[in-house]
Amino acid sequence: MRYGIITTGSRGDVQPFIALALALMGKGHDVTIVASENFREFVEGFGVQYLPVAGNTEHLINSPEALKLLEGGSIFKFFYHLQKVAAQTADQSNRDIMEACSHFDGLIVSVLPLPLVYSIAEKSGKKCAVVFLSVPPIPTREFPYQVLGTKGHPLVNKLSYRLMGLGYAMISKQVNRFRKEIGLPIINVMKACLQSDMLAITAVSQQFIQQPHDWPPNAHVTGFFYLPPSAREKPSMNEIPEGLEDWLAKGDKPVYMGFGSIPIPDKEKLFHALQGILTQRRVVFGAGWSILNGGGAPGSGSTAGGGIPTHPNLFVTKYVNHDWLLPRCSTAIIHGGIGTTSAALRSGTPIIVVSILADQPVNGKMIEQKKLGYHLPFKRLSPKNLLQAIHAAEDPLIKENCRATAAAIRSEDGLGNAVDLIEKYFAHAPAK
């Protein structure tokens, strides 16, 4: 089969699909990832074929307007802004995706481009499967729609998924304009997707989200998609930063702090909290997509020009291989995106989720409820609260729970389960 995997968003929206591509390639399939143009080097570094989509998500999310909305913490305002800006390149990106999909037998898509790719599949008569990387929008009585938390009454839980319509409303005009252009009727595409029999995979561990009993038979929780260790060694992004091994060897296990592809919404608040713990703890700081001002290297002194502190107890790097680093750390302080969360869970490292928006608050609440760490919303971040969170997360009971959960996750085969489902689903793909 020739599979096209279409995904947009952050690195956390791309890396799991690289793992899926490699697993499908290992079974003899031809796989291409279709993603934003800033991911070419990342995808091709793993030996996976790549086709670009107009737009640079890293630049988009670091715009002053986006950073201001991140600080406010409103998921709807933030995504409304991103959609408004993305609309400027929408016509080109739609053409890019439409052209790319013409080359594939089967389409596999992430949640953000799902309405568009579902429409393309409908027009071309091809099968389409969706992979959700976090709590999915598939209605269930067992837990509510993610913006409402983790618990609720069964009846209210099922009804809460109607809130998904608010998110779809932000993009419905753009989607329906595209459908009209390619000769399709105007419909609620997200509703049509969820009512269809398309394969829906939730690439999350059963240790984190158990498969609801009232889901339809086409929906499955498979387990996380992890890159094989051999693949992690290839891209330059995953090289061990120069000097880090020596720095690690010179003291106690450090705390890891990193916010991945979500830029820091309030640098002054974060750097103040970081400065407050450096006298007591060593810290490896992964900048990711955040743009840091000043500082940024092991040294001495306090804050450099309003930027990140400089201190002998601090090591700063842009990217780092979580699989390699996190087992060497005492605690992981992360934003709670599912990609970094899954890496921390598999490492057995206690987790502190400093949530900002999207699925991060609900992931943080689940981490705390399962006694795998602590949830500290970014708005409550301070030196005192961060130190208290570190001490709470390093409780012996939490450490033991993390070790047991990590062992259970490592015994799962999320990729193998997903590949089996995909091969069965696409085995009778309609002829072109």
Tab-separated table of C-alpha atoms in Angstrom:
chain	number	residue	atom	x	y	z
A	1	MET	CA	0.000	0.000	0.000
A	2	ARG	CA	1.001	3.614	-0.543
A	3	TYR	CA	0.028	5.466	2.618
A	4	GLY	CA	-0.087	9.213	3.080
A	5	ILE	CA	0.079	10.470	6.658
A	6	ILE	CA	-1.204	14.038	6.865
A	7	THR	CA	-0.494	15.952	10.065
A	8	THR	CA	-0.168	19.611	11.044
A	9	GLY	CA	0.714	21.354	14.276
A	10	SER	CA	3.696	21.082	16.601
A	11	ARG	CA	6.533	18.579	16.848
A	12	GLY	CA	4.298	16.555	19.171
A	13	ASP	CA	1.812	16.283	16.288
A	14	VAL	CA	4.497	14.963	13.932
A	15	GLN	CA	6.896	12.720	15.863
A	16	PRO	CA	4.381	9.941	16.699
A	17	PHE	CA	3.491	9.735	12.999
A	18	ILE	CA	7.155	9.304	12.115
A	19	ALA	CA	7.106	6.282	14.422
A	20	LEU	CA	3.969	5.004	12.670
A	21	ALA	CA	5.539	5.592	9.248
A	22	LEU	CA	8.624	3.597	10.220
A	23	ALA	CA	6.460	0.741	11.551
A	24	LEU	CA	4.433	0.623	8.318
A	25	MET	CA	7.613	0.816	6.229
A	26	GLY	CA	8.924	-2.144	8.213
A	27	LYS	CA	5.933	-4.133	6.928
A	28	GLY	CA	6.813	-3.294	3.326
A	29	HIS	CA	4.500	-0.329	2.760
A	30	ASP	CA	5.402	2.912	0.992
A	31	VAL	CA	4.764	5.841	3.373
A	32	THR	CA	4.976	9.610	2.976
A	33	ILE	CA	4.387	12.209	5.691
A	34	VAL	CA	2.643	15.404	4.597
A	35	ALA	CA	3.374	18.169	7.123
A	36	SER	CA	4.158	21.877	7.523
A	37	GLU	CA	7.244	23.031	5.647
A	38	ASN	CA	9.309	23.553	8.821
A	39	PHE	CA	9.356	19.772	9.437
A	40	ARG	CA	11.204	18.697	6.282
A	41	GLU	CA	14.589	18.189	7.967
A	42	PHE	CA	12.991	16.494	10.968
A	43	VAL	CA	10.972	13.967	8.942
A	44	GLU	CA	13.613	13.221	6.319
A	45	GLY	CA	16.204	12.807	9.075
A	46	PHE	CA	14.440	9.555	9.980
A	47	GLY	CA	14.543	8.326	6.387
A	48	VAL	CA	10.832	8.936	5.824
A	49	GLN	CA	9.501	10.437	2.569
A	50	TYR	CA	8.093	13.935	3.005
A	51	LEU	CA	5.848	16.373	1.141
A	52	PRO	CA	5.443	19.960	2.371
A	53	VAL	CA	2.339	21.945	3.285
A	54	ALA	CA	2.503	25.750	3.110
A	55	GLY	CA	3.029	27.418	6.476
A	56	ASN	CA	5.560	27.373	9.312
A	57	THR	CA	3.922	26.458	12.628
A	58	GLU	CA	6.993	27.352	14.705
A	59	HIS	CA	6.983	30.917	13.368
A	60	LEU	CA	3.212	31.148	13.702
A	61	ILE	CA	3.112	30.134	17.350
A	62	ASN	CA	5.953	32.513	18.270
A	63	SER	CA	4.192	35.606	16.924
A	64	PRO	CA	3.540	38.365	19.527
A	65	GLU	CA	-0.234	37.910	19.178
A	66	ALA	CA	-0.035	34.140	19.765
A	67	LEU	CA	2.257	34.577	22.780
A	68	LYS	CA	-0.146	37.091	24.325
A	69	LEU	CA	-3.053	34.673	23.903
A	70	LEU	CA	-0.977	31.840	25.364
A	71	GLU	CA	-0.477	33.985	28.455
A	72	GLY	CA	-4.241	34.457	28.702
A	73	GLY	CA	-4.773	30.698	28.614
A	74	SER	CA	-8.031	30.658	26.614
A	75	ILE	CA	-7.923	27.664	24.281
A	76	PHE	CA	-10.742	29.012	22.105
A	77	LYS	CA	-9.194	32.483	21.671
A	78	PHE	CA	-5.783	30.931	20.975
A	79	PHE	CA	-6.999	28.525	18.314
A	80	TYR	CA	-9.278	31.159	16.806
A	81	HIS	CA	-6.208	33.362	16.312
A	82	LEU	CA	-4.182	30.484	14.830
A	83	GLN	CA	-6.996	29.657	12.432
A	84	LYS	CA	-7.340	33.319	11.415
A	85	VAL	CA	-3.613	33.579	10.649
A	86	ALA	CA	-3.504	30.165	8.979
A	87	ALA	CA	-6.340	31.278	6.703
A	88	GLN	CA	-3.822	33.545	4.943
A	89	THR	CA	-2.071	30.472	3.510
A	90	ALA	CA	-5.122	28.179	3.561
A	91	ASP	CA	-5.701	28.128	-0.191
A	92	GLN	CA	-2.116	27.072	-0.864
A	93	SER	CA	-1.983	24.557	1.983
A	94	ASN	CA	-5.302	23.057	0.825
A	95	ARG	CA	-3.873	22.658	-2.677
A	96	ASP	CA	-0.704	21.119	-1.217
A	97	ILE	CA	-2.680	18.530	0.725
A	98	MET	CA	-5.065	17.830	-2.170
A	99	GLU	CA	-2.146	17.255	-4.555
A	100	ALA	CA	-0.275	15.079	-2.043
A	101	CYS	CA	-3.315	12.895	-1.363
A	102	SER	CA	-3.650	12.110	-5.063
A	103	HIS	CA	-0.508	9.955	-4.824
A	104	PHE	CA	-1.719	7.627	-2.040
A	105	ASP	CA	-3.918	4.544	-1.806
A	106	GLY	CA	-4.899	5.180	1.813
A	107	LEU	CA	-5.002	8.333	3.935
A	108	ILE	CA	-4.082	8.530	7.630
A	109	VAL	CA	-4.719	11.884	9.287
A	110	SER	CA	-4.302	13.658	12.619
A	111	VAL	CA	-7.096	15.670	14.226
A	112	LEU	CA	-6.257	19.183	12.972
A	113	PRO	CA	-6.435	18.486	9.198
A	114	LEU	CA	-9.155	15.824	9.629
A	115	PRO	CA	-12.091	17.827	8.137
A	116	LEU	CA	-10.059	18.680	5.041
A	117	VAL	CA	-8.638	15.185	4.474
A	118	TYR	CA	-11.985	13.527	5.183
A	119	SER	CA	-13.456	15.707	2.432
A	120	ILE	CA	-10.641	14.787	0.034
A	121	ALA	CA	-11.199	11.095	0.791
A	122	GLU	CA	-14.924	11.547	0.166
A	123	LYS	CA	-14.267	13.208	-3.195
A	124	SER	CA	-11.645	10.701	-4.347
A	125	GLY	CA	-13.380	7.588	-3.054
A	126	LYS	CA	-10.412	6.644	-0.886
A	127	LYS	CA	-10.446	5.256	2.620
A	128	CYS	CA	-9.340	7.497	5.463
A	129	ALA	CA	-8.312	6.677	9.038
A	130	VAL	CA	-7.801	9.150	11.890
A	131	VAL	CA	-5.254	8.924	14.693
A	132	PHE	CA	-5.926	10.905	17.870
A	133	LEU	CA	-2.847	11.570	19.991
A	134	SER	CA	-4.691	12.664	23.128
A	135	VAL	CA	-8.156	12.433	24.718
A	136	PRO	CA	-10.329	11.960	21.597
A	137	PRO	CA	-13.601	13.728	20.748
A	138	ILE	CA	-15.451	10.404	20.474
A	139	PRO	CA	-18.509	10.685	22.786
A	140	THR	CA	-18.629	8.414	25.825
A	141	ARG	CA	-20.382	8.274	29.174
A	142	GLU	CA	-17.131	7.346	30.933
A	143	PHE	CA	-15.386	10.751	30.817
A	144	PRO	CA	-16.310	14.237	29.592
A	145	TYR	CA	-15.033	16.255	26.659
A	146	GLN	CA	-11.492	17.242	27.619
A	147	VAL	CA	-12.143	20.950	28.226
A	148	LEU	CA	-14.379	19.951	31.175
A	149	GLY	CA	-11.809	17.877	33.059
A	150	THR	CA	-11.692	14.187	33.841
A	151	LYS	CA	-14.835	13.281	35.794
A	152	GLY	CA	-18.574	13.844	35.632
A	153	HIS	CA	-22.006	12.218	35.551
A	154	PRO	CA	-22.372	9.668	32.713
A	155	LEU	CA	-25.271	11.525	31.082
A	156	VAL	CA	-23.520	14.905	31.316
A	157	ASN	CA	-20.299	13.349	30.002
A	158	LYS	CA	-21.993	12.167	26.813
A	159	LEU	CA	-23.679	15.522	26.250
A	160	SER	CA	-20.447	17.456	26.872
A	161	TYR	CA	-19.043	16.373	23.506
A	162	ARG	CA	-21.414	18.818	21.842
A	163	LEU	CA	-18.908	21.481	22.919
A	164	MET	CA	-16.697	20.194	20.138
A	165	GLY	CA	-19.008	22.104	17.834
A	166	LEU	CA	-17.580	25.383	19.187
A	167	GLY	CA	-14.129	24.399	17.973
A	168	TYR	CA	-15.394	23.230	14.601
A	169	ALA	CA	-17.343	26.468	14.132
A	170	MET	CA	-14.028	28.328	13.924
A	171	ILE	CA	-13.011	26.454	10.782
A	172	SER	CA	-16.380	25.495	9.266
A	173	LYS	CA	-16.473	28.367	6.746
A	174	GLN	CA	-13.000	27.503	5.482
A	175	VAL	CA	-13.812	23.780	5.263
A	176	ASN	CA	-17.138	24.352	3.512
A	177	ARG	CA	-15.564	26.750	1.011
A	178	PHE	CA	-13.062	24.021	0.160
A	179	ARG	CA	-15.827	21.423	-0.158
A	180	LYS	CA	-17.734	23.720	-2.509
A	181	GLU	CA	-14.608	24.219	-4.619
A	182	ILE	CA	-14.192	20.466	-5.125
A	183	GLY	CA	-17.885	19.864	-5.768
A	184	LEU	CA	-19.032	18.432	-2.421
A	185	PRO	CA	-22.174	19.373	-0.437
A	186	ILE	CA	-21.974	21.571	2.657
A	187	ILE	CA	-22.110	19.426	5.812
A	188	ASN	CA	-20.814	19.379	9.390
A	189	VAL	CA	-17.663	17.417	8.581
A	190	MET	CA	-16.607	16.660	12.164
A	191	LYS	CA	-20.057	15.260	12.926
A	192	ALA	CA	-19.911	13.199	9.739
A	193	CYS	CA	-16.466	11.865	10.688
A	194	LEU	CA	-17.578	10.737	14.137
A	195	GLN	CA	-20.742	9.105	12.777
A	196	SER	CA	-18.877	7.269	10.013
A	197	ASP	CA	-17.238	3.853	10.241
A	198	MET	CA	-13.746	5.211	9.508
A	199	LEU	CA	-10.983	3.663	11.594
A	200	ALA	CA	-10.339	5.859	14.656
A	201	ILE	CA	-7.172	5.115	16.631
A	202	THR	CA	-6.312	6.747	19.946
A	203	ALA	CA	-2.537	6.414	20.276
A	204	VAL	CA	-2.480	6.550	24.069
A	205	SER	CA	-1.619	3.933	26.674
A	206	GLN	CA	-4.406	2.036	28.414
A	207	GLN	CA	-2.558	3.023	31.594
A	208	PHE	CA	-3.571	6.606	30.846
A	209	ILE	CA	-6.908	6.313	28.987
A	210	GLN	CA	-8.795	3.029	29.129
A	211	GLN	CA	-10.982	2.167	26.152
A	212	PRO	CA	-14.591	3.151	26.947
A	213	HIS	CA	-17.115	0.310	26.827
A	214	ASP	CA	-19.610	2.415	24.864
A	215	TRP	CA	-17.336	3.362	21.975
A	216	PRO	CA	-18.281	2.161	18.470
A	217	PRO	CA	-16.419	-0.890	17.083
A	218	ASN	CA	-14.288	1.234	14.732
A	219	ALA	CA	-12.672	3.152	17.655
A	220	HIS	CA	-9.623	1.727	19.450
A	221	VAL	CA	-7.094	2.682	22.127
A	222	THR	CA	-3.835	1.096	20.980
A	223	GLY	CA	-1.024	2.449	23.156
A	224	PHE	CA	1.518	5.237	22.615
A	225	PHE	CA	3.540	5.471	19.403
A	226	TYR	CA	7.226	5.450	20.404
A	227	LEU	CA	10.194	5.787	18.076
A	228	PRO	CA	12.508	2.756	18.172
A	229	PRO	CA	15.846	3.506	19.890
A	230	SER	CA	17.760	2.935	16.656
A	231	ALA	CA	15.710	5.629	14.916
A	232	ARG	CA	16.231	8.139	17.722
A	233	GLU	CA	19.955	8.125	17.052
A	234	LYS	CA	19.637	9.447	13.477
A	235	PRO	CA	18.391	13.073	13.463
A	236	SER	CA	20.654	15.889	14.618
A	237	MET	CA	17.862	17.111	16.919
A	238	ASN	CA	18.398	14.043	19.079
A	239	GLU	CA	22.164	14.296	19.419
A	240	ILE	CA	23.374	14.535	23.020
A	241	PRO	CA	24.208	18.234	23.548
A	242	GLU	CA	27.910	18.927	23.897
A	243	GLY	CA	28.965	18.942	27.531
A	244	LEU	CA	25.733	17.491	28.933
A	245	GLU	CA	27.122	14.078	29.855
A	246	ASP	CA	30.010	15.669	31.762
A	247	TRP	CA	27.629	18.084	33.493
A	248	LEU	CA	25.320	15.237	34.547
A	249	ALA	CA	28.246	13.297	36.021
A	250	LYS	CA	29.289	16.170	38.286
A	251	GLY	CA	26.316	16.165	40.654
A	252	ASP	CA	23.003	14.732	41.788
A	253	LYS	CA	20.229	13.765	39.408
A	254	PRO	CA	18.792	16.992	37.975
A	255	VAL	CA	15.250	18.128	37.409
A	256	TYR	CA	14.267	18.341	33.735
A	257	MET	CA	12.235	21.368	32.643
A	258	GLY	CA	10.894	21.843	29.119
A	259	PHE	CA	7.784	23.124	27.376
A	260	GLY	CA	8.318	21.499	23.986
A	261	SER	CA	6.575	23.208	21.097
A	262	ILE	CA	4.569	25.555	23.325
A	263	PRO	CA	6.535	28.812	23.751
A	264	ILE	CA	6.770	30.152	27.294
A	265	PRO	CA	3.790	32.525	27.679
A	266	ASP	CA	5.347	34.592	30.501
A	267	LYS	CA	9.135	34.338	30.551
A	268	GLU	CA	9.552	36.593	33.570
A	269	LYS	CA	7.296	34.360	35.664
A	270	LEU	CA	9.037	31.173	34.523
A	271	PHE	CA	12.586	32.510	34.901
A	272	HIS	CA	11.738	33.811	38.391
A	273	ALA	CA	10.488	30.356	39.402
A	274	LEU	CA	13.550	28.722	37.829
A	275	GLN	CA	15.910	31.119	39.622
A	276	GLY	CA	14.204	30.233	42.902
A	277	ILE	CA	14.984	26.516	42.667
A	278	LEU	CA	18.549	26.693	41.314
A	279	THR	CA	20.056	27.158	44.772
A	280	GLN	CA	18.598	23.783	45.776
A	281	ARG	CA	18.315	21.714	42.591
A	282	ARG	CA	20.207	21.119	39.376
A	283	VAL	CA	18.109	21.713	36.237
A	284	VAL	CA	18.357	20.719	32.578
A	285	PHE	CA	16.221	23.185	30.616
A	286	GLY	CA	14.982	22.188	27.144
A	287	ALA	CA	14.032	25.350	25.256
A	288	GLY	CA	12.173	23.645	22.384
A	289	TRP	CA	10.297	26.266	20.382
A	290	SER	CA	10.690	28.953	23.075
A	291	ILE	CA	12.933	31.884	22.196
A	292	LEU	CA	15.141	32.666	25.189
A	293	ASN	CA	16.673	36.097	25.833
A	294	GLY	CA	20.142	36.199	27.346
A	295	GLY	CA	21.650	33.526	29.579
A	296	GLY	CA	21.415	30.047	28.190
A	297	ALA	CA	24.578	28.244	29.263
A	298	PRO	CA	26.093	26.766	32.402
A	299	GLY	CA	27.877	29.509	34.311
A	300	SER	CA	27.519	31.739	37.324
A	301	GLY	CA	25.501	34.760	38.297
A	302	SER	CA	21.762	35.425	38.288
A	303	THR	CA	19.626	36.624	35.391
A	304	ALA	CA	21.305	37.839	32.209
A	305	GLY	CA	19.593	40.880	30.718
A	306	GLY	CA	16.100	39.759	31.740
A	307	GLY	CA	16.638	36.379	30.107
A	308	ILE	CA	17.028	32.869	31.439
A	309	PRO	CA	19.190	32.676	34.582
A	310	THR	CA	22.830	31.635	34.332
A	311	HIS	CA	23.971	29.358	37.135
A	312	PRO	CA	26.320	26.388	37.624
A	313	ASN	CA	23.245	24.286	38.441
A	314	LEU	CA	21.609	25.054	35.074
A	315	PHE	CA	22.238	23.436	31.691
A	316	VAL	CA	20.278	24.829	28.731
A	317	THR	CA	19.726	23.111	25.387
A	318	LYS	CA	17.223	23.579	22.553
A	319	TYR	CA	16.419	19.929	21.903
A	320	VAL	CA	17.240	16.769	23.795
A	321	ASN	CA	16.399	13.084	23.408
A	322	HIS	CA	13.831	12.523	26.175
A	323	ASP	CA	14.301	8.756	26.019
A	324	TRP	CA	17.970	9.228	26.865
A	325	LEU	CA	17.699	12.103	29.356
A	326	LEU	CA	14.575	11.550	31.462
A	327	PRO	CA	15.723	8.300	33.150
A	328	ARG	CA	18.739	10.339	34.347
A	329	CYS	CA	16.474	12.943	35.993
A	330	SER	CA	14.693	12.981	39.347
A	331	THR	CA	11.601	14.809	38.082
A	332	ALA	CA	10.208	16.053	34.764
A	333	ILE	CA	8.619	19.513	34.761
A	334	ILE	CA	6.699	19.716	31.483
A	335	HIS	CA	3.793	21.548	29.869
A	336	GLY	CA	1.692	18.394	29.694
A	337	GLY	CA	1.488	17.933	25.935
A	338	ILE	CA	0.843	14.265	25.296
A	339	GLY	CA	4.131	13.701	23.449
A	340	THR	CA	6.353	14.810	26.329
A	341	THR	CA	3.952	13.256	28.834
A	342	SER	CA	4.191	9.868	27.114
A	343	ALA	CA	8.003	10.042	27.141
A	344	ALA	CA	8.031	10.902	30.855
A	345	LEU	CA	5.546	8.124	31.659
A	346	ARG	CA	7.641	5.485	29.891
A	347	SER	CA	10.803	6.694	31.641
A	348	GLY	CA	9.265	6.150	35.080
A	349	THR	CA	10.106	9.722	36.078
A	350	PRO	CA	7.715	11.613	38.398
A	351	ILE	CA	5.945	14.359	36.451
A	352	ILE	CA	4.996	17.949	37.253
A	353	VAL	CA	2.614	19.312	34.633
A	354	VAL	CA	2.779	23.114	34.419
A	355	SER	CA	-0.214	23.347	32.118
A	356	ILE	CA	-0.976	26.239	29.802
A	357	LEU	CA	-3.928	25.245	27.574
A	358	ALA	CA	-5.473	22.634	25.234
A	359	ASP	CA	-5.177	19.048	26.538
A	360	GLN	CA	-2.482	20.010	29.061
A	361	PRO	CA	-4.767	20.756	32.070
A	362	VAL	CA	-6.676	17.485	31.716
A	363	ASN	CA	-3.408	15.564	31.309
A	364	GLY	CA	-2.079	17.266	34.427
A	365	LYS	CA	-5.198	16.350	36.387
A	366	MET	CA	-4.927	12.725	35.279
A	367	ILE	CA	-1.252	12.613	36.278
A	368	GLU	CA	-2.176	13.867	39.753
A	369	GLN	CA	-5.238	11.620	40.147
A	370	LYS	CA	-3.221	8.559	39.169
A	371	LYS	CA	-0.544	9.595	41.710
A	372	LEU	CA	2.147	9.862	39.062
A	373	GLY	CA	3.084	13.429	39.886
A	374	TYR	CA	1.627	16.857	40.464
A	375	HIS	CA	-0.397	19.417	38.502
A	376	LEU	CA	0.618	23.080	38.757
A	377	PRO	CA	-1.165	25.402	36.286
A	378	PHE	CA	1.199	27.975	34.770
A	379	LYS	CA	-0.832	30.827	36.279
A	380	ARG	CA	0.085	29.551	39.761
A	381	LEU	CA	3.792	29.167	39.007
A	382	SER	CA	6.154	30.654	41.609
A	383	PRO	CA	9.444	29.558	43.250
A	384	LYS	CA	7.580	28.428	46.366
A	385	ASN	CA	4.874	26.510	44.497
A	386	LEU	CA	7.400	24.904	42.167
A	387	LEU	CA	9.582	23.680	45.042
A	388	GLN	CA	6.504	22.322	46.810
A	389	ALA	CA	5.482	20.527	43.619
A	390	ILE	CA	8.941	18.964	43.261
A	391	HIS	CA	8.872	17.692	46.838
A	392	ALA	CA	5.305	16.352	46.350
A	393	ALA	CA	6.209	14.615	43.076
A	394	GLU	CA	9.230	12.915	44.613
A	395	ASP	CA	7.185	11.187	47.310
A	396	PRO	CA	8.196	7.478	47.534
A	397	LEU	CA	4.643	6.346	46.707
A	398	ILE	CA	4.613	8.418	43.511
A	399	LYS	CA	8.051	7.136	42.537
A	400	GLU	CA	6.870	3.547	42.915
A	401	ASN	CA	3.667	4.240	40.956
A	402	CYS	CA	5.755	5.781	38.169
A	403	ARG	CA	8.043	2.743	38.013
A	404	ALA	CA	5.083	0.335	37.875
A	405	THR	CA	3.282	2.397	35.232
A	406	ALA	CA	6.431	2.647	33.125
A	407	ALA	CA	6.868	-1.131	33.208
A	408	ALA	CA	3.242	-1.638	32.123
A	409	ILE	CA	3.601	0.901	29.286
A	410	ARG	CA	6.816	-0.698	28.052
A	411	SER	CA	4.958	-4.020	27.784
A	412	GLU	CA	2.392	-2.494	25.408
A	413	ASP	CA	2.805	-2.452	21.634
A	414	GLY	CA	0.943	0.635	20.500
A	415	LEU	CA	2.553	0.677	17.062
A	416	GLY	CA	2.028	-3.024	16.475
A	417	ASN	CA	-1.627	-2.761	17.467
A	418	ALA	CA	-2.121	0.258	15.197
A	419	VAL	CA	-0.380	-1.318	12.197
A	420	ASP	CA	-2.563	-4.440	12.510
A	421	LEU	CA	-5.720	-2.306	12.581
A	422	ILE	CA	-4.560	-0.176	9.651
A	423	GLU	CA	-3.635	-3.155	7.476
A	424	LYS	CA	-6.997	-4.842	8.113
A	425	TYR	CA	-8.940	-1.635	7.516
A	426	PHE	CA	-7.204	-0.735	4.271
A	427	ALA	CA	-6.982	-4.313	2.981
A	428	HIS	CA	-10.053	-3.758	0.838
A	429	ALA	CA	-9.401	-0.182	-0.156
A	430	PRO	CA	-11.691	0.972	-2.973
A	431	ALA	CA	-10.180	0.849	-6.431
A	432	LYS	CA	-9.237	4.186	-7.962
